[in-house]
Amino acid sequence: MVADAPQGEGEAAAGDHLQTVYRFWLVGHQLERIAPPWRDPYSFQPLVEPQVSLIGWPFGLPFWPLEAAFGPVMAWNLLLLAGIVAAGLLTYAWLRTLAVAPTAAALGGLVFAIAPYRLEQSGGHLLGLISLFLPLALLAVELSRRADSERTAHRWGAVAAAALVSIPVAGQVHLALGAIPLVLAYAAVRYRFATAAWCAGGALGALAVGLAVRYMLIAGSAEGGGRSLAEVGEYSAEWLDLVSRRQLGGTEEFVFLGWLTPALAVVGLALLWRRARGLAVILGVAAVIPILLALGTNTPLYSPLWHAFPPLQFPRVPARLLPVTDLALAALAAVAAAHLIRRFRAWAAPIAAALLVAVAADLAVQPLESAAADPGNAAYDALADTPETPVLELPLFEPGVHHASVYDYYALQTPRERLSGYSTLVAQPAFDFYFTHNRISCGIWLPGDREELEALGVRQVVFHRGLYRQGRVPGAWFAWRALLQAGYRTVAGAGAVTLFSTAGDVASPPVREPPLDRPVMCEGWRGRIMVERQAPFWIHGGGDLELHVSAPGRVTTRVWVDGVEGEPIDVTGSETFRVRLGVLRWHSVTLQVARLFPTRPPSGLRIERLIVRPAE
């Protein structure tokens, strides 16, 4: 599967592309069941109400027959390739309506089609694919204003409005913040009443969709309060990222614009200024503003804008508007190329060929690669033969962490309710379940856990050894052993993915036992600092465990040892206390603090030293 993803470690490679494939597939799957295609009846069930899935529009419709004919992997690859080609052709068609010469328009189409950021965001995130609606909207504006009849003008105006509305309907509300002013300004400069009216209607429709997303979906989720500037800072690009072909940070900060292409765009802007100043202003602003916003907190501009403009307080990736820059650079570079070809008419063909080759080389990066897909997994094939009860998949991931996209992907093979999934907009109960039970991923069960899972209908557990490795989740050996102790048995699957049920075999863990001479810190710790409401660890020894801890203020913690609850302990500054371990073996120790915040209370509790004191 073509994507930007790491190795799969024996199973599907985690990444946004798996979530996107799942949302595309869900459209056809739901339509076949005569159910709303925007409803997700499987993720986080039965913890929350079925979610609204926006990502399926509109590419879920062509994905449906492609997936039926070729399977999800080939359908994704074909759709990705078609999206790249369509982006280039639509840009070419738009530039031709502006009387740009064919070879120069082809160069502009090439720039937008292979723009590194747009290409990077096509391999997983929907942003790259949905950005083709930008040139489509501008093309429709031109065809509407040039139409010979009012009827044709209205038809193309409706296309422009539909393209504009489709951007937020597909969940790309951040991109819509740039698309709406771009299309409105363009329609004002290239004015025709019918065209401008349709664009205004499309802008109002897009705004209505954005408000609906804000107050109907985001408001009821864990992100209802928006993102912090600190989160934005983590995803802000550096100045060097604009000219670096290598990913210096994460994929979201990969904002390389090329070297020759921006230079051509500057020349094109100067040329366009002489004959079409309104269009030059629009394209110049469209090229520059998203770049400044992509730098986020690395410029003094973003912080005051973030405070003054509430819509910016919800996206955590400030580069989401960069496809607008890609399109503006493509148009301006095409203007420069057209001028050079016209100026040196005798050498038009060699100059055009040289420019196409040079620009292709300038933007040539390889952000995408082959990612493991694992079609026909044996464990999920066996799961399909069991009663359709909710399934627990281990390890658990926080709902907004992309590794859970693997569980979305395997739902294509075996659709059923599952307690996990991948979404930042899911309701609070899904986060509560994770922060309460993620210790199960590390093999730590407390009294009542099995009964609670049974009350939720869970009869099967799928153990993902590959995801423990991909997500660097500690405790796989303990988790396997704890499943056996809880009464689950292996049913099917060998290696990376294994199905557990209430009847089957007792198999040895497919991972090595950790070294005995150091503790295994589970999820909930960052180093030795407690960062979640509960933080477990395993330690090998016997006798008593002496804990030297510290906290920046007063923290009340409760300590569980091997599933037995201890008395609350107040920690103010530095404290030392002992807990009884007993016989020599692995022991689980879980520290719990009061629920300070809805999801992740950073108590700041720190373990300074752990000392095992043998029994006297």
Coordinates of C-alpha atoms in Angstrom, one line a residue:
M1 CA 0.0 0.0 0.0
V2 CA 1.5 3.4 -1.0
A3 CA 1.7 5.6 2.1
D4 CA 3.9 7.4 4.5
A5 CA 4.3 4.8 7.2
P6 CA 6.9 2.8 9.1
Q7 CA 7.5 -1.0 8.9
G8 CA 4.5 -3.1 9.8
E9 CA 6.4 -5.5 12.1
G10 CA 4.5 -8.4 10.6
E11 CA 1.2 -6.7 10.3
A12 CA -0.4 -3.6 8.7
A13 CA 1.8 -0.5 9.1
A14 CA 0.1 2.1 11.2
G15 CA -0.6 5.5 9.7
D16 CA -3.3 8.0 8.7
H17 CA -3.8 6.1 5.4
L18 CA -5.4 3.2 7.2
Q19 CA -8.0 5.5 8.8
T20 CA -8.7 7.1 5.5
V21 CA -9.1 3.7 3.8
Y22 CA -11.5 2.7 6.6
R23 CA -13.6 5.8 6.2
F24 CA -13.7 5.4 2.4
W25 CA -14.7 1.8 2.7
L26 CA -17.4 2.7 5.3
V27 CA -19.3 4.6 2.7
G28 CA -20.0 1.6 0.4
H29 CA -20.3 -0.8 3.3
Q30 CA -23.1 1.4 4.9
L31 CA -24.9 1.9 1.6
E32 CA -25.0 -1.8 1.1
R33 CA -26.6 -2.2 4.5
I34 CA -29.0 0.6 3.7
A35 CA -27.6 2.7 6.5
P36 CA -26.3 6.3 6.6
P37 CA -22.9 6.3 4.9
W38 CA -21.7 9.0 7.4
R39 CA -22.2 6.8 10.4
D40 CA -19.5 4.6 11.9
P41 CA -21.2 1.7 13.7
Y42 CA -18.0 0.0 14.8
S43 CA -15.4 2.3 16.4
F44 CA -15.4 2.7 20.2
Q45 CA -18.6 0.6 20.5
P46 CA -20.5 0.2 22.7
L47 CA -18.7 2.9 24.7
V48 CA -20.2 5.8 22.7
E49 CA -22.9 6.6 20.2
P50 CA -22.0 5.8 16.6
Q51 CA -19.8 8.5 15.3
V52 CA -20.3 10.8 12.4
S53 CA -17.6 10.1 9.8
L54 CA -16.9 13.0 7.5
I55 CA -13.8 11.7 5.7
G56 CA -15.8 9.5 3.4
W57 CA -17.0 12.3 1.2
P58 CA -16.6 12.3 -1.8
F59 CA -13.8 9.7 -2.4
G60 CA -15.7 6.9 -0.7
L61 CA -18.0 6.8 -3.7
P62 CA -15.4 5.8 -6.3
F63 CA -13.6 3.7 -3.7
W64 CA -16.7 1.5 -3.3
P65 CA -16.6 -0.1 -6.8
L66 CA -12.8 -0.1 -6.8
E67 CA -12.6 -2.0 -3.5
A68 CA -15.2 -4.4 -4.7
A69 CA -13.3 -5.2 -7.8
F70 CA -9.7 -5.1 -6.7
G71 CA -9.6 -5.1 -2.8
P72 CA -8.8 -2.2 -0.5
V73 CA -5.1 -2.1 -1.2
M74 CA -5.3 -1.7 -4.9
A75 CA -8.3 0.6 -4.6
W76 CA -6.3 2.9 -2.4
N77 CA -3.3 2.9 -4.7
L78 CA -5.5 3.6 -7.7
L79 CA -7.4 6.4 -6.0
L80 CA -4.1 8.0 -4.8
L81 CA -2.7 7.9 -8.3
A82 CA -5.9 9.2 -9.8
G83 CA -5.9 12.1 -7.3
I84 CA -2.4 13.2 -8.3
V85 CA -3.3 13.1 -12.0
A86 CA -6.6 14.9 -11.4
A87 CA -4.9 17.6 -9.4
G88 CA -2.5 18.3 -12.3
L89 CA -5.2 18.2 -15.0
L90 CA -7.6 20.5 -13.2
T91 CA -4.8 23.0 -12.6
Y92 CA -3.8 22.8 -16.3
A93 CA -7.5 23.3 -17.4
W94 CA -7.8 26.3 -15.1
L95 CA -4.6 27.9 -16.3
R96 CA -5.7 27.4 -19.9
T97 CA -8.9 29.4 -19.3
L98 CA -6.5 32.2 -18.3
A99 CA -4.9 32.1 -21.7
V100 CA -1.7 30.5 -20.4
A101 CA 0.1 28.7 -23.2
P102 CA -0.4 24.9 -23.1
T103 CA 3.2 24.0 -22.2
A104 CA 3.3 26.6 -19.5
A105 CA -0.1 25.5 -18.2
A106 CA 1.3 21.9 -18.2
L107 CA 4.2 23.1 -16.0
G108 CA 1.7 24.7 -13.6
G109 CA -0.3 21.4 -13.5
L110 CA 2.9 19.5 -12.8
V111 CA 3.9 21.9 -9.9
F112 CA 0.6 21.4 -8.1
A113 CA 0.4 17.7 -8.8
I114 CA 3.8 16.9 -7.3
A115 CA 4.0 19.7 -4.8
P116 CA 5.9 17.9 -1.9
Y117 CA 3.5 18.9 0.9
R118 CA 0.4 18.1 -1.1
L119 CA 1.9 14.8 -2.1
E120 CA 3.0 14.0 1.5
Q121 CA -0.6 14.8 2.7
S122 CA -2.0 12.5 0.0
G123 CA -0.4 9.4 1.3
G124 CA -2.3 9.2 4.5
H125 CA -4.2 12.4 5.3
L126 CA -7.2 13.4 3.2
L127 CA -5.8 16.9 2.8
G128 CA -3.8 16.1 -0.3
L129 CA -6.7 14.5 -2.1
I130 CA -9.3 17.1 -1.1
S131 CA -7.0 19.9 -2.3
L132 CA -7.8 19.2 -5.9
F133 CA -11.1 21.0 -5.2
L134 CA -9.2 24.2 -5.1
P135 CA -8.3 24.3 -8.9
L136 CA -11.7 22.8 -9.6
A137 CA -13.4 25.7 -7.9
L138 CA -11.3 28.3 -9.8
L139 CA -11.8 26.5 -13.1
A140 CA -15.6 26.5 -12.5
V141 CA -15.5 30.2 -11.7
E142 CA -13.7 30.9 -15.0
L143 CA -16.1 28.7 -17.0
S144 CA -19.1 30.3 -15.3
R145 CA -18.0 33.9 -16.0
R146 CA -17.2 33.0 -19.7
A147 CA -20.4 31.1 -20.4
D148 CA -22.5 32.1 -23.3
S149 CA -25.7 31.6 -21.5
E150 CA -27.0 32.2 -18.1
R151 CA -28.0 28.6 -17.8
T152 CA -24.4 27.4 -18.4
A153 CA -23.1 30.1 -16.1
H154 CA -25.4 28.8 -13.3
R155 CA -24.3 25.2 -13.9
W156 CA -20.6 26.1 -13.5
G157 CA -21.3 28.4 -10.6
A158 CA -23.0 25.5 -8.9
V159 CA -19.9 23.4 -9.5
A160 CA -17.8 26.1 -7.9
A161 CA -20.1 26.2 -4.9
A162 CA -20.2 22.4 -4.5
A163 CA -16.4 22.2 -4.7
L164 CA -16.1 24.8 -1.9
V165 CA -18.7 23.1 0.3
S166 CA -17.1 19.7 -0.3
I167 CA -13.9 20.8 1.5
P168 CA -15.4 21.1 5.0
V169 CA -17.9 18.3 4.4
A170 CA -14.8 16.0 3.9
G171 CA -13.6 17.1 7.4
Q172 CA -11.0 19.5 6.1
V173 CA -12.3 22.5 7.9
H174 CA -8.9 24.1 8.3
L175 CA -8.3 24.1 4.6
A176 CA -11.7 25.7 4.1
L177 CA -10.4 28.7 6.1
G178 CA -8.1 29.4 3.2
A179 CA -10.3 28.1 0.4
I180 CA -13.3 30.4 1.2
P181 CA -11.5 33.7 1.0
L182 CA -9.5 32.5 -2.1
V183 CA -12.6 31.6 -4.1
L184 CA -14.5 34.7 -3.0
A185 CA -11.7 37.1 -3.8
Y186 CA -11.1 35.3 -7.2
A187 CA -14.8 35.6 -8.0
A188 CA -14.8 39.3 -7.1
V189 CA -11.8 40.0 -9.4
R190 CA -13.2 37.8 -12.2
Y191 CA -16.7 39.2 -11.7
R192 CA -20.0 38.0 -13.1
F193 CA -23.1 38.3 -11.0
A194 CA -24.3 34.7 -11.4
T195 CA -20.8 33.4 -10.7
A196 CA -20.3 35.6 -7.7
A197 CA -23.7 34.7 -6.3
W198 CA -23.0 31.0 -6.5
C199 CA -19.6 31.5 -4.8
A200 CA -21.1 33.5 -2.0
G201 CA -23.7 30.7 -1.6
G202 CA -20.9 28.1 -1.5
A203 CA -19.0 30.2 1.1
L204 CA -22.1 30.4 3.3
G205 CA -22.7 26.7 2.9
A206 CA -19.1 25.9 3.8
L207 CA -19.3 28.2 6.8
A208 CA -22.5 26.5 7.9
V209 CA -20.8 23.1 7.6
G210 CA -17.8 24.4 9.6
L211 CA -20.1 25.7 12.4
A212 CA -22.0 22.4 12.4
V213 CA -18.7 20.5 12.8
R214 CA -17.6 22.9 15.6
Y215 CA -20.8 22.8 17.7
M216 CA -22.1 19.3 16.9
L217 CA -18.9 17.2 16.7
I218 CA -16.0 19.1 18.3
A219 CA -18.0 20.5 21.2
G220 CA -18.9 17.1 22.4
S221 CA -15.4 15.6 22.1
A222 CA -12.3 15.7 24.2
E223 CA -11.0 18.5 21.9
G224 CA -14.1 20.7 22.6
G225 CA -11.9 23.3 24.3
G226 CA -9.6 23.6 21.3
R227 CA -5.8 23.1 21.1
S228 CA -3.2 24.9 23.1
L229 CA -0.4 27.0 21.6
A230 CA 2.0 24.5 23.0
E231 CA 0.4 21.8 20.9
V232 CA 0.6 24.1 17.8
G233 CA 4.3 24.7 18.6
E234 CA 5.0 21.0 18.4
Y235 CA 3.7 20.9 14.9
S236 CA 5.0 24.2 13.6
A237 CA 7.5 24.2 10.8
E238 CA 10.9 25.8 11.0
W239 CA 12.2 28.3 8.5
L240 CA 14.7 25.6 7.3
D241 CA 11.9 23.2 6.6
L242 CA 10.8 25.4 3.6
V243 CA 14.0 24.7 1.7
S244 CA 14.9 21.2 3.0
R245 CA 14.2 18.1 1.0
R246 CA 14.6 16.0 4.1
Q247 CA 12.0 15.7 6.9
L248 CA 13.8 17.5 9.6
G249 CA 10.9 17.0 12.0
G250 CA 7.7 15.0 11.6
T251 CA 5.7 14.6 8.5
E252 CA 3.4 17.6 9.4
E253 CA 6.4 19.9 9.4
F254 CA 7.6 18.8 5.9
V255 CA 6.8 22.0 4.0
F256 CA 9.5 21.9 1.3
L257 CA 8.5 24.3 -1.5
G258 CA 11.4 23.8 -3.9
W259 CA 14.1 26.3 -4.9
L260 CA 13.5 26.9 -8.6
T261 CA 9.7 26.9 -8.3
P262 CA 9.5 29.8 -5.8
A263 CA 12.0 31.8 -7.9
L264 CA 9.9 31.3 -11.0
A265 CA 6.8 32.3 -9.0
V266 CA 8.4 35.6 -8.0
V267 CA 9.2 36.3 -11.6
G268 CA 5.6 35.4 -12.6
L269 CA 4.2 37.7 -9.9
A270 CA 6.2 40.6 -11.2
L271 CA 5.0 39.9 -14.8
L272 CA 1.3 39.5 -13.7
W273 CA 1.4 42.7 -11.8
R274 CA 1.9 44.6 -15.1
R275 CA -1.3 43.4 -16.7
A276 CA -3.7 41.9 -14.0
R277 CA -3.0 43.5 -10.7
G278 CA -6.1 42.2 -9.0
L279 CA -5.2 38.6 -9.9
A280 CA -1.5 39.2 -8.9
V281 CA -2.6 40.4 -5.5
I282 CA -4.8 37.3 -4.9
L283 CA -2.1 34.9 -6.0
G284 CA 0.6 36.7 -4.1
V285 CA -1.3 36.7 -0.9
A286 CA -2.4 33.1 -1.4
A287 CA 1.3 32.2 -1.9
V288 CA 2.7 34.0 1.2
I289 CA 0.1 33.8 4.0
P290 CA -0.1 30.0 4.3
I291 CA 3.7 29.9 4.5
L292 CA 3.7 32.3 7.4
L293 CA 1.0 30.4 9.1
A294 CA 2.8 27.1 8.6
L295 CA 5.7 28.4 10.7
G296 CA 3.2 28.7 13.5
T297 CA 4.7 29.8 16.8
N298 CA 8.1 30.2 15.2
T299 CA 6.9 33.7 14.1
P300 CA 5.5 36.5 16.2
L301 CA 2.4 36.5 13.9
Y302 CA 0.7 33.3 15.0
S303 CA 0.1 33.9 18.7
P304 CA -1.9 37.1 18.5
L305 CA -3.8 35.8 15.5
W306 CA -4.5 32.6 17.4
H307 CA -6.0 34.6 20.3
A308 CA -7.9 36.9 18.0
F309 CA -9.3 34.4 15.6
P310 CA -11.1 31.5 17.4
P311 CA -11.2 29.1 14.4
L312 CA -7.4 28.9 14.6
Q313 CA -7.7 27.6 18.2
F314 CA -8.8 24.1 17.1
P315 CA -6.3 22.8 14.5
R316 CA -3.0 21.7 15.9
V317 CA -1.1 21.7 12.6
P318 CA -0.7 25.2 11.2
A319 CA 0.5 24.1 7.8
R320 CA -2.9 22.8 6.7
L321 CA -3.4 25.8 4.4
L322 CA -0.3 25.1 2.4
P323 CA -2.1 23.5 -0.6
V324 CA -3.3 27.1 -1.3
T325 CA 0.3 28.2 -1.5
D326 CA 1.1 25.2 -3.8
L327 CA -1.7 26.2 -6.2
A328 CA -0.6 29.9 -6.2
L329 CA 3.0 29.0 -6.8
A330 CA 1.9 26.7 -9.7
A331 CA -0.1 29.5 -11.4
L332 CA 2.7 32.1 -10.9
A333 CA 5.4 29.7 -12.2
A334 CA 3.2 29.0 -15.2
V335 CA 3.0 32.8 -15.9
A336 CA 6.8 33.0 -15.8
A337 CA 7.2 30.0 -18.0
A338 CA 4.7 31.4 -20.6
H339 CA 6.7 34.6 -20.7
L340 CA 10.0 32.9 -21.3
I341 CA 8.5 30.6 -24.0
R342 CA 6.9 33.6 -25.7
R343 CA 10.0 35.8 -25.4
F344 CA 12.3 33.2 -27.0
R345 CA 9.9 31.8 -29.5
A346 CA 12.5 30.3 -31.7
W347 CA 13.7 28.1 -28.8
A348 CA 10.2 27.5 -27.4
A349 CA 10.3 23.7 -27.5
P350 CA 13.7 23.3 -25.8
I351 CA 12.9 26.0 -23.2
A352 CA 9.6 24.3 -22.4
A353 CA 11.2 20.9 -22.1
A354 CA 14.0 22.2 -20.0
L355 CA 11.6 24.0 -17.6
L356 CA 9.5 20.9 -17.2
V357 CA 12.5 18.8 -16.4
A358 CA 14.0 21.4 -14.1
V359 CA 10.8 21.9 -12.1
A360 CA 10.2 18.2 -11.9
A361 CA 13.8 17.8 -10.5
D362 CA 13.3 20.8 -8.2
L363 CA 10.2 19.3 -6.6
A364 CA 11.4 15.6 -6.8
V365 CA 11.1 14.2 -3.3
Q366 CA 9.9 10.7 -2.2
P367 CA 7.6 11.2 0.7
L368 CA 5.7 8.0 0.0
E369 CA 6.8 4.4 0.0
S370 CA 5.4 0.9 0.1
A371 CA 3.8 0.1 3.5
A372 CA 2.8 -3.3 4.7
A373 CA -0.9 -4.1 4.2
D374 CA -1.4 -7.6 5.5
P375 CA -4.5 -8.6 3.7
G376 CA -6.3 -11.7 4.8
N377 CA -5.0 -11.9 8.4
A378 CA -5.5 -15.3 9.9
A379 CA -6.5 -14.1 13.3
Y380 CA -9.2 -11.8 11.9
D381 CA -10.3 -14.5 9.6
A382 CA -10.9 -16.7 12.6
L383 CA -12.6 -13.8 14.4
A384 CA -15.2 -13.6 11.6
D385 CA -16.4 -17.2 12.5
T386 CA -17.2 -16.1 16.1
P387 CA -20.4 -14.5 17.4
E388 CA -20.5 -10.8 16.5
T389 CA -19.8 -9.4 20.0
P390 CA -17.5 -6.4 20.6
V391 CA -13.8 -7.2 20.5
L392 CA -10.9 -5.8 22.6
E393 CA -7.7 -5.2 20.7
L394 CA -4.4 -4.9 22.5
P395 CA -2.4 -2.8 23.0
L396 CA -4.9 0.0 23.7
F397 CA -4.1 3.4 22.2
E398 CA -5.4 6.8 23.2
P399 CA -8.2 7.5 20.6
G400 CA -6.2 10.3 18.9
V401 CA -3.0 8.3 18.4
H402 CA -2.6 7.1 14.9
H403 CA -1.4 3.5 15.7
A404 CA -5.1 2.7 16.4
S405 CA -5.7 3.1 12.7
V406 CA -4.5 -0.5 12.3
Y407 CA -7.7 -1.6 14.1
D408 CA -9.7 0.5 11.7
Y409 CA -8.1 -1.3 8.8
Y410 CA -8.7 -4.8 10.0
A411 CA -12.4 -3.9 10.4
L412 CA -12.6 -4.1 6.6
Q413 CA -11.8 -7.8 6.9
T414 CA -14.0 -8.5 10.0
P415 CA -16.5 -5.7 10.6
R416 CA -17.7 -5.7 14.1
E417 CA -17.9 -3.4 17.2
R418 CA -14.6 -2.8 18.9
L419 CA -13.7 -0.8 22.0
S420 CA -10.9 1.1 20.3
G421 CA -10.4 3.2 17.2
Y422 CA -8.7 6.3 15.8
S423 CA -10.4 9.7 16.2
T424 CA -9.7 13.0 18.0
L425 CA -13.3 13.9 18.0
V426 CA -14.8 10.9 19.8
A427 CA -16.8 11.5 22.9
Q428 CA -15.3 11.5 26.4
P429 CA -16.3 7.9 27.4
A430 CA -13.8 6.5 24.9
F431 CA -11.0 8.5 26.5
D432 CA -12.2 7.4 29.9
F433 CA -12.0 3.8 28.9
Y434 CA -8.5 4.2 27.6
F435 CA -7.1 6.1 30.6
T436 CA -8.8 3.6 33.0
H437 CA -7.8 0.3 31.3
N438 CA -4.7 1.0 29.3
R439 CA -2.8 -0.8 32.0
I440 CA -4.3 -4.1 30.5
S441 CA -1.9 -3.5 27.6
C442 CA 0.9 -4.0 30.2
G443 CA -0.7 -7.1 31.7
I444 CA -2.1 -5.4 34.8
W445 CA -5.7 -6.3 35.7
L446 CA -7.5 -5.0 38.7
P447 CA -10.5 -6.5 40.4
G448 CA -13.6 -6.1 38.3
D449 CA -11.8 -5.7 35.0
R450 CA -12.9 -9.0 33.5
E451 CA -16.5 -8.5 34.7
E452 CA -16.6 -5.0 33.1
L453 CA -15.4 -6.4 29.8
E454 CA -18.0 -9.1 29.9
A455 CA -20.7 -6.5 30.7
L456 CA -19.6 -4.7 27.5
G457 CA -20.0 -7.9 25.6
V458 CA -16.3 -8.7 25.0
R459 CA -15.7 -12.4 24.4
Q460 CA -12.6 -12.2 22.1
V461 CA -9.3 -10.3 22.4
V462 CA -6.9 -9.7 19.5
F463 CA -3.3 -9.4 20.6
H464 CA -1.1 -7.4 18.2
R465 CA 2.5 -8.2 18.8
G466 CA 3.4 -6.1 15.8
L467 CA 1.7 -3.0 17.2
Y468 CA 3.5 -3.4 20.5
R469 CA 6.6 -2.9 18.4
Q470 CA 5.3 -0.2 16.1
G471 CA 3.9 1.9 18.9
R472 CA 6.8 1.0 21.3
V473 CA 4.3 0.0 23.9
P474 CA 5.9 -1.8 26.9
G475 CA 4.7 -4.9 28.5
A476 CA 3.8 -7.3 25.7
W477 CA 5.1 -10.3 27.6
F478 CA 3.1 -9.4 30.7
A479 CA 0.0 -8.7 28.6
W480 CA 0.0 -12.2 27.0
R481 CA 0.6 -13.9 30.3
A482 CA -2.2 -11.9 32.0
L483 CA -4.7 -12.9 29.3
L484 CA -4.0 -16.5 30.0
Q485 CA -4.4 -15.9 33.7
A486 CA -7.7 -14.1 33.1
G487 CA -9.1 -17.2 31.4
Y488 CA -8.5 -16.4 27.7
R489 CA -6.9 -18.9 25.4
T490 CA -5.2 -18.6 22.0
V491 CA -7.5 -19.6 19.1
A492 CA -5.8 -18.5 15.8
G493 CA -2.9 -16.5 14.4
A494 CA 0.8 -17.0 14.7
G495 CA 3.3 -14.3 15.0
A496 CA 2.2 -10.7 14.8
V497 CA -1.5 -11.0 15.5
T498 CA -3.2 -13.6 17.7
L499 CA -6.9 -14.2 18.5
F500 CA -7.8 -15.0 22.1
S501 CA -11.2 -16.4 23.2
T502 CA -12.7 -18.2 26.2
A503 CA -11.8 -21.6 24.7
G504 CA -8.6 -22.6 23.0
D505 CA -5.0 -23.4 23.7
V506 CA -2.4 -22.2 26.3
A507 CA 0.5 -20.9 24.2
S508 CA 3.8 -19.3 25.3
P509 CA 4.2 -15.6 24.7
P510 CA 5.7 -14.7 21.3
V511 CA 8.0 -12.2 22.9
R512 CA 10.9 -12.6 25.4
E513 CA 10.6 -12.1 29.1
P514 CA 12.1 -8.7 30.1
P515 CA 15.4 -8.6 32.0
L516 CA 14.9 -9.3 35.7
D517 CA 17.3 -6.6 37.0
R518 CA 15.3 -3.5 36.1
P519 CA 11.7 -2.4 36.3
V520 CA 9.4 -2.3 33.3
M521 CA 7.6 1.1 33.2
C522 CA 4.2 0.8 31.5
E523 CA 2.1 3.4 29.8
G524 CA 1.5 6.4 32.1
W525 CA 5.1 7.2 32.6
R526 CA 7.5 9.6 30.8
G527 CA 10.7 8.3 32.1
R528 CA 10.1 8.2 35.8
I529 CA 7.5 11.0 35.8
M530 CA 3.8 10.1 36.2
V531 CA 1.9 11.7 33.3
E532 CA -1.5 10.0 33.4
R533 CA -4.1 9.4 36.1
Q534 CA -2.6 5.9 36.7
A535 CA 0.9 4.7 36.0
P536 CA 1.8 1.0 36.5
F537 CA 5.1 -0.8 36.4
W538 CA 6.5 -4.3 36.9
I539 CA 9.4 -5.1 39.2
H540 CA 11.1 -8.4 39.9
G541 CA 12.0 -9.1 43.5
G542 CA 10.7 -10.3 46.9
G543 CA 10.2 -8.8 50.3
D544 CA 9.4 -5.0 50.4
L545 CA 9.6 -2.3 47.8
E546 CA 10.9 1.1 49.0
L547 CA 9.8 4.0 46.8
H548 CA 11.5 7.4 47.0
V549 CA 9.1 9.8 45.3
S550 CA 8.8 13.6 44.8
A551 CA 6.1 15.9 43.6
P552 CA 6.0 19.7 42.8
G553 CA 3.0 20.1 45.2
R554 CA 0.7 18.0 47.3
V555 CA -0.4 14.8 45.6
T556 CA -2.5 12.0 47.0
T557 CA -1.8 8.6 45.4
R558 CA -3.1 5.2 46.0
V559 CA -0.8 2.2 45.4
W560 CA -2.0 -1.2 44.1
V561 CA 0.3 -4.2 44.4
D562 CA -0.5 -7.3 42.4
G563 CA -4.2 -6.1 42.2
V564 CA -4.5 -5.4 45.9
E565 CA -5.4 -1.9 46.9
G566 CA -3.3 -0.1 49.5
E567 CA -4.0 3.0 51.6
P568 CA -3.8 6.5 50.2
I569 CA -0.4 8.2 50.5
D570 CA 0.1 11.9 50.6
V571 CA 3.2 13.1 48.9
T572 CA 4.4 16.7 49.6
G573 CA 7.8 17.5 48.3
S574 CA 9.8 14.3 48.8
E575 CA 8.5 11.2 50.5
T576 CA 9.7 7.6 51.1
F577 CA 7.3 4.7 51.7
R578 CA 7.3 0.9 51.5
V579 CA 4.9 -1.6 50.1
R580 CA 4.9 -5.3 50.6
L581 CA 5.9 -7.5 47.6
G582 CA 6.1 -11.0 49.1
V583 CA 7.7 -13.9 47.3
L584 CA 10.5 -13.5 44.7
R585 CA 8.8 -13.0 41.3
W586 CA 7.4 -10.3 39.0
H587 CA 5.1 -7.9 40.9
S588 CA 2.8 -5.3 39.4
V589 CA 2.7 -1.9 41.1
T590 CA 0.1 0.7 40.1
L591 CA 0.1 4.3 41.2
Q592 CA -3.3 6.1 40.9
V593 CA -4.1 9.8 41.5
A594 CA -7.4 11.6 41.8
R595 CA -8.9 12.6 38.5
L596 CA -7.7 16.2 38.1
F597 CA -8.6 16.7 34.4
P598 CA -10.9 14.9 32.0
T599 CA -8.1 12.9 30.3
R600 CA -4.5 13.3 31.3
P601 CA -3.8 14.7 34.8
P602 CA -0.1 15.6 34.9
S603 CA 0.4 15.1 38.6
G604 CA 4.2 15.5 38.3
L605 CA 4.8 12.6 40.7
R606 CA 8.3 11.4 40.1
I607 CA 10.0 8.2 41.2
E608 CA 13.5 9.1 42.3
R609 CA 14.5 5.6 43.4
L610 CA 13.2 2.0 43.6
I611 CA 14.8 -0.3 46.1
V612 CA 13.8 -3.9 46.8
R613 CA 14.4 -4.8 50.4
P614 CA 14.6 -8.6 50.9
A615 CA 12.4 -10.0 53.7
E616 CA 14.3 -10.1 57.0

